[in-house]
Short mmCIF file of C-alpha atoms in Angstrom, two decimals:
data_model
loop_
_atom_site.label_atom_id
_atom_site.label_comp_id
_atom_site.label_asym_id
_atom_site.label_seq_id
_atom_site.Cartn_x
_atom_site.Cartn_y
_atom_site.Cartn_z
CA MET P 1 38.10 28.47 55.42
CA LYS P 2 34.66 29.30 56.52
CA ASN P 3 34.37 31.97 53.72
CA LYS P 4 35.56 29.07 51.34
CA LYS P 5 33.01 26.65 52.44
CA ALA P 6 30.18 29.38 52.33
CA ALA P 7 31.34 30.23 48.88
CA LEU P 8 31.25 26.49 47.66
CA LEU P 9 27.96 26.03 49.46
CA GLN P 10 26.57 29.01 47.68
CA THR P 11 28.01 27.89 44.33
CA GLY P 12 26.24 24.46 44.74
CA ILE P 13 22.97 25.90 45.67
CA LEU P 14 23.18 28.27 42.58
CA PHE P 15 23.96 25.45 40.35
CA LEU P 16 21.01 23.29 41.67
CA VAL P 17 18.63 26.28 41.14
CA LEU P 18 19.94 26.81 37.59
CA LEU P 19 19.62 23.04 36.87
CA ILE P 20 15.98 22.89 38.25
CA ALA P 21 15.12 25.95 36.13
CA ARG P 22 16.31 24.28 32.98
CA VAL P 23 13.59 21.54 33.67
CA PRO P 24 10.22 22.68 32.12
CA VAL P 25 7.66 23.63 34.80
CA GLY P 26 5.32 21.16 33.38
CA ALA P 27 7.69 18.39 33.63
CA GLN P 28 8.18 18.90 37.49
CA GLN P 29 4.38 18.68 38.03
CA VAL P 30 3.59 15.48 35.92
CA ARG P 31 2.29 12.38 37.45
CA GLU P 32 1.20 9.32 35.51
CA PRO P 33 -0.89 6.81 37.12
CA ASP P 34 0.74 4.18 39.22
CA ASP P 35 -1.06 1.23 38.00
CA VAL P 36 -0.36 1.06 34.11
CA PRO P 37 0.16 -2.35 32.57
CA ALA P 38 3.64 -3.57 32.50
CA ASN P 39 3.48 -4.21 28.93
CA TRP P 40 3.15 -0.43 28.33
CA SER P 41 6.64 0.20 29.13
CA GLU P 42 8.34 -3.43 28.03
CA PRO P 43 10.56 -3.04 24.97
CA TYR P 44 9.49 -4.84 21.57
CA PRO P 45 12.06 -5.65 18.86
CA PRO P 46 11.49 -2.93 16.17
CA PHE P 47 10.71 -4.01 12.57
CA ARG P 48 9.54 -3.10 9.39
CA ILE P 49 5.95 -3.32 8.76
CA ALA P 50 5.69 -2.51 4.94
CA GLY P 51 7.69 -0.33 2.72
CA ASN P 52 8.96 2.82 4.66
CA LEU P 53 6.71 2.18 7.73
CA TYR P 54 8.26 0.66 10.85
CA TYR P 55 7.27 -0.23 14.33
CA VAL P 56 9.21 1.31 16.98
CA GLY P 57 6.99 1.19 20.16
CA THR P 58 6.50 -1.04 23.34
CA ARG P 59 4.85 -4.35 23.60
CA ASP P 60 1.60 -2.77 23.62
CA LEU P 61 1.76 0.92 22.97
CA ALA P 62 2.17 1.27 19.22
CA CYS P 63 4.70 3.90 17.81
CA TYR P 64 5.36 4.16 14.00
CA LEU P 65 8.20 5.68 12.13
CA VAL P 66 7.60 6.74 8.47
CA THR P 67 10.91 7.37 6.78
CA THR P 68 11.22 9.68 3.82
CA CYS P 69 14.03 11.33 1.75
CA LYS P 70 13.64 14.49 3.82
CA GLY P 71 13.51 13.13 7.21
CA ASN P 72 11.12 10.91 9.21
CA ILE P 73 7.68 11.06 10.90
CA LEU P 74 7.10 9.60 14.38
CA ILE P 75 3.46 8.75 15.31
CA ASN P 76 2.92 8.36 19.16
CA THR P 77 5.48 8.35 21.74
CA GLY P 78 4.22 6.14 24.56
CA LEU P 79 4.80 6.81 28.15
CA ARG P 80 6.87 9.50 29.73
CA GLY P 81 9.73 7.23 30.15
CA SER P 82 9.75 5.89 26.60
CA VAL P 83 12.35 8.28 25.08
CA ALA P 84 15.37 6.01 25.43
CA LEU P 85 13.43 2.91 24.10
CA ILE P 86 12.13 4.91 21.14
CA LYS P 87 15.57 6.07 20.37
CA LYS P 88 17.00 2.79 20.58
CA SER P 89 14.27 1.21 18.43
CA ILE P 90 14.98 3.87 15.81
CA GLU P 91 18.79 3.38 15.91
CA THR P 92 18.53 -0.49 15.87
CA LEU P 93 16.52 -0.08 12.49
CA GLY P 94 19.40 2.10 11.13
CA PHE P 95 17.91 5.59 11.45
CA ARG P 96 18.51 8.47 13.63
CA LEU P 97 16.23 10.09 16.15
CA GLN P 98 17.67 13.45 15.27
CA ASP P 99 16.12 13.13 11.77
CA THR P 100 12.63 13.10 12.98
CA LYS P 101 10.94 16.09 11.33
CA ILE P 102 7.40 15.86 12.28
CA LEU P 103 5.47 14.23 15.43
CA LEU P 104 2.03 13.17 15.37
CA THR P 105 -0.28 11.28 17.76
CA SER P 106 -3.39 9.11 17.57
CA GLN P 107 -4.91 10.59 20.72
CA VAL P 108 -3.93 12.93 23.56
CA HIS P 109 -3.79 10.38 26.22
CA TYR P 110 -0.65 10.01 28.55
CA ASP P 111 0.02 6.61 27.16
CA HIS P 112 0.43 7.97 23.61
CA VAL P 113 1.94 11.51 24.31
CA GLY P 114 3.83 10.95 27.44
CA ALA P 115 7.27 11.57 25.82
CA MET P 116 5.98 14.08 23.10
CA ALA P 117 7.40 17.30 24.78
CA ALA P 118 10.71 15.52 25.50
CA LEU P 119 10.99 14.38 21.96
CA LYS P 120 9.98 17.70 20.56
CA ARG P 121 12.84 19.18 22.52
CA LEU P 122 15.40 16.63 21.48
CA THR P 123 14.53 16.68 17.81
CA GLY P 124 13.37 20.09 17.10
CA ALA P 125 10.42 18.38 15.13
CA GLN P 126 7.23 20.14 14.31
CA LEU P 127 4.50 18.73 16.38
CA MET P 128 1.10 18.48 14.53
CA VAL P 129 -2.08 17.47 16.34
CA ASN P 130 -5.93 17.27 15.68
CA ALA P 131 -7.36 20.74 16.69
CA ALA P 132 -9.82 19.06 19.02
CA ASP P 133 -7.21 17.63 21.12
CA ALA P 134 -5.00 20.61 21.15
CA PRO P 135 -6.27 22.17 24.39
CA VAL P 136 -5.86 18.96 26.36
CA LEU P 137 -2.43 18.63 24.92
CA ALA P 138 -1.54 22.15 26.11
CA ASP P 139 -2.62 21.62 29.73
CA GLY P 140 -1.07 18.17 30.15
CA GLY P 141 -4.16 16.10 30.19
CA ARG P 142 -5.98 18.20 33.06
CA SER P 143 -8.96 19.05 30.87
CA ASP P 144 -9.34 15.54 29.52
CA TYR P 145 -13.08 14.60 29.89
CA ALA P 146 -12.42 11.18 31.24
CA PHE P 147 -9.05 11.39 33.00
CA GLY P 148 -8.68 15.02 33.89
CA SER P 149 -7.53 16.11 37.31
CA ASP P 150 -5.59 19.02 38.99
CA THR P 151 -2.32 17.39 38.12
CA ALA P 152 -0.96 16.76 34.72
CA LEU P 153 -0.65 13.47 33.33
CA PHE P 154 2.05 14.46 30.86
CA GLU P 155 4.31 17.34 30.06
CA PRO P 156 2.11 20.28 28.32
CA VAL P 157 3.13 20.82 25.05
CA LYS P 158 1.89 23.33 22.36
CA PRO P 159 1.60 22.20 18.65
CA ASN P 160 3.15 23.80 15.79
CA ARG P 161 0.20 22.97 13.49
CA LEU P 162 -3.44 22.15 14.14
CA LEU P 163 -4.91 19.49 11.98
CA TYR P 164 -8.58 18.84 10.59
CA ASP P 165 -10.44 16.06 9.07
CA GLY P 166 -8.94 15.26 5.79
CA ASP P 167 -5.68 17.11 6.23
CA SER P 168 -2.51 15.99 4.63
CA ILE P 169 0.73 15.88 6.37
CA VAL P 170 3.43 15.83 3.64
CA LEU P 171 7.28 15.22 4.21
CA GLY P 172 9.64 14.36 1.37
CA ASP P 173 7.90 11.59 -0.79
CA ALA P 174 5.46 10.62 2.10
CA ARG P 175 1.94 11.88 2.34
CA LEU P 176 -0.39 10.97 5.22
CA GLN P 177 -4.08 11.64 5.61
CA LEU P 178 -5.51 12.60 8.95
CA LEU P 179 -9.06 11.06 9.70
CA HIS P 180 -10.95 12.74 12.37
CA HIS P 181 -12.36 9.76 14.51
CA PRO P 182 -13.40 11.34 17.86
CA GLY P 183 -14.96 9.81 20.97
CA HIS P 184 -12.27 8.25 22.76
CA THR P 185 -10.80 11.66 22.85
CA LYS P 186 -12.39 14.76 21.29
CA GLY P 187 -9.61 14.74 18.64
CA SER P 188 -8.76 10.97 18.16
CA SER P 189 -7.14 10.34 14.82
CA SER P 190 -6.50 7.67 12.39
CA PHE P 191 -4.04 7.99 9.64
CA LEU P 192 -3.91 6.73 5.98
CA LEU P 193 -0.85 6.46 3.89
CA ASP P 194 0.46 4.68 0.92
CA VAL P 195 3.63 2.69 1.06
CA LYS P 196 5.53 0.93 -1.71
CA ASP P 197 7.52 -2.16 -1.56
CA LYS P 198 8.98 -4.43 -4.39
CA GLY P 199 6.66 -2.97 -7.13
CA LYS P 200 3.47 -3.42 -4.78
CA ARG P 201 1.73 -0.30 -3.29
CA TYR P 202 -0.03 -0.83 0.13
CA ARG P 203 -2.81 1.46 1.47
CA VAL P 204 -2.14 1.40 5.16
CA LEU P 205 -4.62 2.36 7.87
CA ILE P 206 -3.33 3.25 11.27
CA ALA P 207 -6.49 3.03 13.26
CA ASN P 208 -7.55 4.72 16.31
CA MET P 209 -10.02 2.07 17.56
CA PRO P 210 -12.79 3.84 19.54
CA SER P 211 -12.98 1.97 22.70
CA ILE P 212 -15.03 3.77 25.45
CA VAL P 213 -12.94 5.01 28.51
CA THR P 214 -15.45 6.32 30.70
CA GLU P 215 -18.01 4.66 33.13
CA LYS P 216 -20.17 7.81 33.33
CA LYS P 217 -23.27 8.03 31.20
CA PHE P 218 -22.70 10.01 28.07
CA ALA P 219 -25.39 12.41 29.07
CA ASP P 220 -23.37 12.94 32.32
CA ILE P 221 -20.40 14.46 30.71
CA PRO P 222 -20.83 18.17 30.28
CA ALA P 223 -17.31 18.62 29.12
CA TYR P 224 -18.04 16.59 25.99
CA PRO P 225 -21.70 17.20 25.15
CA GLY P 226 -21.43 15.51 21.63
CA ILE P 227 -19.81 12.35 22.72
CA ALA P 228 -22.46 9.86 21.79
CA ALA P 229 -22.69 11.28 18.25
CA ASP P 230 -18.97 11.27 17.80
CA TYR P 231 -18.43 7.62 18.69
CA ALA P 232 -21.38 6.80 16.31
CA HIS P 233 -19.62 8.82 13.59
CA THR P 234 -16.22 7.06 14.08
CA LEU P 235 -17.69 3.57 14.16
CA LYS P 236 -19.48 4.39 10.82
CA ALA P 237 -16.25 6.16 9.25
CA LEU P 238 -13.91 3.23 10.22
CA LYS P 239 -16.38 0.64 8.73
CA ASP P 240 -16.31 2.59 5.45
CA CYS P 241 -12.47 2.89 5.32
CA ARG P 242 -10.76 1.15 2.33
CA PHE P 243 -7.44 -0.17 2.94
CA ASP P 244 -4.90 -2.99 2.33
CA LEU P 245 -3.03 -3.27 5.74
CA TRP P 246 -4.08 -2.01 9.19
CA VAL P 247 -2.48 -1.35 12.63
CA ALA P 248 -3.63 0.54 15.45
CA ALA P 249 -2.68 2.64 18.61
CA HIS P 250 -2.38 -0.30 20.71
CA ALA P 251 -0.50 -3.48 19.62
CA SER P 252 -3.17 -5.82 21.51
CA GLN P 253 -5.85 -4.22 19.18
CA PHE P 254 -4.33 -5.80 16.09
CA ASP P 255 -2.82 -8.89 17.63
CA LEU P 256 0.84 -7.67 16.85
CA GLU P 257 2.52 -10.66 18.58
CA LYS P 258 0.57 -13.14 16.51
CA LYS P 259 1.27 -11.24 13.19
CA HIS P 260 4.96 -10.36 13.85
CA PRO P 261 6.47 -12.31 16.75
CA PRO P 262 9.48 -10.82 18.24
CA HIS P 263 12.30 -11.13 15.57
CA GLY P 264 9.94 -12.44 12.95
CA ASN P 265 10.41 -12.24 9.29
CA TYR P 266 9.30 -9.35 7.19
CA ASN P 267 5.72 -10.03 6.05
CA PRO P 268 3.57 -7.18 5.13
CA ALA P 269 0.52 -9.59 4.26
CA ALA P 270 0.17 -10.35 7.91
CA PHE P 271 -1.25 -7.09 8.46
CA ALA P 272 -4.00 -7.43 5.86
CA ASP P 273 -6.38 -9.24 8.18
CA LYS P 274 -9.73 -7.51 7.28
CA ALA P 275 -11.56 -10.16 9.18
CA GLY P 276 -9.70 -9.14 12.17
CA PHE P 277 -10.50 -5.43 11.76
CA ASP P 278 -14.11 -6.14 11.16
CA GLN P 279 -14.40 -8.22 14.25
CA ALA P 280 -12.69 -5.81 16.49
CA LEU P 281 -14.98 -3.01 15.02
CA GLU P 282 -18.07 -5.27 15.70
CA GLU P 283 -17.06 -5.73 19.32
CA LEU P 284 -16.54 -1.94 19.82
CA THR P 285 -20.05 -1.32 18.01
CA ARG P 286 -21.80 -3.72 20.50
CA ALA P 287 -20.12 -2.06 23.44
CA TYR P 288 -21.30 1.32 22.24
CA GLU P 289 -24.88 0.05 21.49
CA LYS P 290 -25.02 -1.59 24.90
CA LYS P 291 -24.08 1.66 26.57
CA MET P 292 -26.62 3.75 24.69
CA LYS P 293 -29.36 1.11 25.51
CA GLU P 294 -28.60 1.39 29.25
CA GLU P 295 -28.69 4.85 29.12
CA ARG P 296 -32.02 5.00 27.39
CA SER P 297 -33.47 2.56 29.97
CA PRO P 298 -35.47 4.16 32.84
CA VAL P 299 -33.97 4.15 36.24
CA LYS P 300 -35.78 1.46 38.37
#
């Protein structure tokens, strides 16, 4: 009897070791901040924005699905625990998570790539990222200039393709263009794509709005010596963008709930709102100029 119990115990321990071994090392060491806003994980009814572009994110963390005849593209993944929510949203729209062929992100922060490694494993999709963000993606956010620490904020993952300003991402009948809009992160990116609906063609901008995430002076960030110039570049580049509709990496940045309340009707025109885009960009520009003015002022 003792031998049997010992054998069972040994088998159980072996099973536990094997189970732990199957969990990626990075996943065991990840710790997201404890004080994340509640609306970052609250579900939001998925819906069609325009043509083959859909919203599949949370109440504030925007995730987008671009469907094509050769599979689908998913942009952003939200927090680490968002896998089931994104899967449900995609299936509610009548699509399959397994048909995701390409994964993209607006920026390598834990609130946009938290579930990226898990979704890459689940789907086998090709992960493509702005080259400037690739090192931070590979170390789980440890080397992020604003939030980096000894502990990973998300599971590290290596991309299959590095992207650069102006690069095209093509799948089936869809073509997206990456726009290098750094500052918020070194490789923050916006995307442009054309969608068709009922004889109309819309140019859609998925904007990465350049909010300032550090309280440090730009001059005191040795890990990112060109940060001030990058913010200036992005603000100008966004101002020069031409589009018909726009959305962003956070739902609150483009007033999602006003433009498309839960279970609202299909209405691409709601996302035109050039005035709202200009106002948001003006507020970000003022914040940048204020910070630059403070940095130029002599210490009293």
